[in-house]
Coordinates of C-alpha atoms in Angstrom, one line a residue:
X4 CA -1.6 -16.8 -23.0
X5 CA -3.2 -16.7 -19.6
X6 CA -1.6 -19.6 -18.0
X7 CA 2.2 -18.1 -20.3
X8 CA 1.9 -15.0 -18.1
X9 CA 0.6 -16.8 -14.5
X10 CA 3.6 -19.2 -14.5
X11 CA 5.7 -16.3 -14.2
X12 CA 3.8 -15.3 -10.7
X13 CA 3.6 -17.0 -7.1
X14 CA -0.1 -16.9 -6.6
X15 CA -1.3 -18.4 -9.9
X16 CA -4.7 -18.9 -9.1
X17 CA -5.3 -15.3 -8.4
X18 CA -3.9 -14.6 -11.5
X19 CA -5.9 -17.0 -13.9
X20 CA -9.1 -15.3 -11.7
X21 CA -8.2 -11.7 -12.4
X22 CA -7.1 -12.7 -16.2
X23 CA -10.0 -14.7 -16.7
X24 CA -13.0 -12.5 -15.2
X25 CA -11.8 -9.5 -16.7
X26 CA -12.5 -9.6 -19.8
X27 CA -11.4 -11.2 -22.8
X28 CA -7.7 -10.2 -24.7
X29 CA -6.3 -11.3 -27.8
X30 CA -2.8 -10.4 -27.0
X31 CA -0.8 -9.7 -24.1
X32 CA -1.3 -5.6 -24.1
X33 CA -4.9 -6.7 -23.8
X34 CA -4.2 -8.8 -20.6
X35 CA -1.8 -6.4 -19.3
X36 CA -5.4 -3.8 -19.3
X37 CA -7.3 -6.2 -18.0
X38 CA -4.5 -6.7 -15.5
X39 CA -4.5 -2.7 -15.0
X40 CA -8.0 -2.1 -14.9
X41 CA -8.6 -4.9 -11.6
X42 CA -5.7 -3.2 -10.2
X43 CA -7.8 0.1 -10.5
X44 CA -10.9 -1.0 -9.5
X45 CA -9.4 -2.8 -6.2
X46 CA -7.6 0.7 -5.5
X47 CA -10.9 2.7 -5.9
X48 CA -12.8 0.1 -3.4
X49 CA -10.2 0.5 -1.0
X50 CA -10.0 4.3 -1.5
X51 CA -13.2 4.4 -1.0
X52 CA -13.2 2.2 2.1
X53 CA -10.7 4.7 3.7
X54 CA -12.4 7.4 3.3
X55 CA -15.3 5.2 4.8
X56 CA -13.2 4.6 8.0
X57 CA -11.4 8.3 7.8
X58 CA -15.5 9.1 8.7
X59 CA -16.4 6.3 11.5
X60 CA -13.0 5.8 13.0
X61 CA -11.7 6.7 16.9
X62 CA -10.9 10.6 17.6
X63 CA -7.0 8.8 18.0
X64 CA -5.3 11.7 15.9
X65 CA -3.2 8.8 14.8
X66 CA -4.9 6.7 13.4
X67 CA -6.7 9.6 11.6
X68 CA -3.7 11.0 10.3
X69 CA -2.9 7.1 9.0
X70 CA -6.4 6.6 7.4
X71 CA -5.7 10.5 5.9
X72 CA -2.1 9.2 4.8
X73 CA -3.5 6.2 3.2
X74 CA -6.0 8.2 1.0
X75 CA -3.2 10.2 -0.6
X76 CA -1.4 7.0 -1.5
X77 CA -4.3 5.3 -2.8
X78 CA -5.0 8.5 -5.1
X79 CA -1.7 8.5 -5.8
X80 CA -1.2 4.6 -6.8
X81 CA -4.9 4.8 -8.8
X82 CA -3.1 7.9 -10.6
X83 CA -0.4 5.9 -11.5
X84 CA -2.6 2.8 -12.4
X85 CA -4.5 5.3 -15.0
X86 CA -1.0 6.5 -16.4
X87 CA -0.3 2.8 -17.1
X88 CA -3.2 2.1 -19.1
X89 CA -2.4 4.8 -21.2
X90 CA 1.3 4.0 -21.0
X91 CA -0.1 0.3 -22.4
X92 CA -1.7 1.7 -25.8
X93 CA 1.7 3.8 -26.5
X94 CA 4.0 0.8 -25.9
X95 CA 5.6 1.9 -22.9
X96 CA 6.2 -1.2 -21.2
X97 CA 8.7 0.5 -19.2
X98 CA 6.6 2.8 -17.8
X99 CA 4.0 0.7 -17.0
X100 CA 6.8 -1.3 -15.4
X101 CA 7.8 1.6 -12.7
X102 CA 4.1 3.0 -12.1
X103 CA 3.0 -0.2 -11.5
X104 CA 5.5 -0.5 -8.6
X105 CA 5.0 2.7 -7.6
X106 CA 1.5 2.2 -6.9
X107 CA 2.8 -1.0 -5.0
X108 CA 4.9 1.4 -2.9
X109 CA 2.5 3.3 -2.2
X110 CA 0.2 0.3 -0.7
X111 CA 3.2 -0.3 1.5
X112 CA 3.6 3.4 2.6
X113 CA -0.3 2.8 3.7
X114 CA 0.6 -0.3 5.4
X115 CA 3.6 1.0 6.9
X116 CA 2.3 3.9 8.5
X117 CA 0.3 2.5 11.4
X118 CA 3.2 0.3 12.0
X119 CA 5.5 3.3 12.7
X120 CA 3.6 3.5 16.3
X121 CA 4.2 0.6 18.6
X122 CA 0.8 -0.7 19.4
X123 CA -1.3 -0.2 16.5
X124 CA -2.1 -2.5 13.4
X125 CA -3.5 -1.4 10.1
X126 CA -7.2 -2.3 9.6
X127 CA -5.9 -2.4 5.5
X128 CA -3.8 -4.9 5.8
X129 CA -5.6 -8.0 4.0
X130 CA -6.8 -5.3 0.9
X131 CA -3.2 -3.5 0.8
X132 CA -1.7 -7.1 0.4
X133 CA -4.9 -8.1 -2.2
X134 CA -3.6 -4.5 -4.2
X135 CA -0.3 -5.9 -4.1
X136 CA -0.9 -9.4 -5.2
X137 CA -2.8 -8.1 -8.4
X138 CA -0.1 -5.1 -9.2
X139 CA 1.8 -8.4 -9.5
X140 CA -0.2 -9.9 -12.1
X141 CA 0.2 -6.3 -14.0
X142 CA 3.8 -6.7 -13.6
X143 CA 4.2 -10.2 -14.9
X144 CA 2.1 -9.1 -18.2
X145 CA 4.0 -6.0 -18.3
X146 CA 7.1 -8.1 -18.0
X147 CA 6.7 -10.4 -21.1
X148 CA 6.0 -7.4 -23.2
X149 CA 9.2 -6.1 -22.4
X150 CA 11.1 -9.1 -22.8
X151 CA 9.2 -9.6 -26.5

């Protein structure tokens, strides 16, 4: 099942790793959770690490307002990870489908914002693009259950 789902991504190897490390699933809903739940806990630890720099970084209002910005959309993409995994249980691939990329959006919308000011680079950028590699992974289990 594992390598039916990572054939259907571009960074297989990550896949297998999240797939294989999670846990282990007798059917695709069950790698679509394990999927979901390394989504979740890479959105917590990079949550967490904003809020971490939100509290060290530079009095640059900007960059505070980017870190503060960043926060709400990684609350707001671990919501939507949550509403997935129930979304999983109740067959609503669909859902899990849009909230997934939702939450993907909303690591972009992190990303994005310190690139709205010429001259400043996101500090996030290797963990928003981590998030977004493994929301891929979610998608490409989610994917095969709709097309079952």
């Amino acid at each position: 099942m594992i390598a039916q789902v990572c054939d259907h991504t571009l960074n297989k190897k990550l896949c297998g790793t999240v797939l294989e490390t999670g846990g282990t699933a007798s059917d695709f809903p069950g790698l679509a959770r394990i999927a979901l739940k390394a989504a979740m806990a890479n959105a917590s630890a990079i949550f967490n690490h904003v809020n971490d720099l939100a509290h060290t970084a530079t009095p640059d209002p900007f960059v505070r307002q980017c870190l503060a910005d960043c926060s709400d959309d990684y609350q707001d993409a671990m919501d939507q990870i949550e509403d997935s995994l129930a979304a999983i249980d109740s067959r609503g691939y669909d859902d899990v489908s849009a909230w997934v990329g939702a939450a993907m959006n909303d690591a972009d919308s992190c990303e994005e914002g310190f690139k709205s000011k010429m001259g400043y680079s996101s500090p996030l950028t290797d963990m928003n693009a981590a998030f977004h590699e493994i929301c891929t992974v979610a998608l490409a289990v989610t994917n095969l259950l709709i097309e079952m």
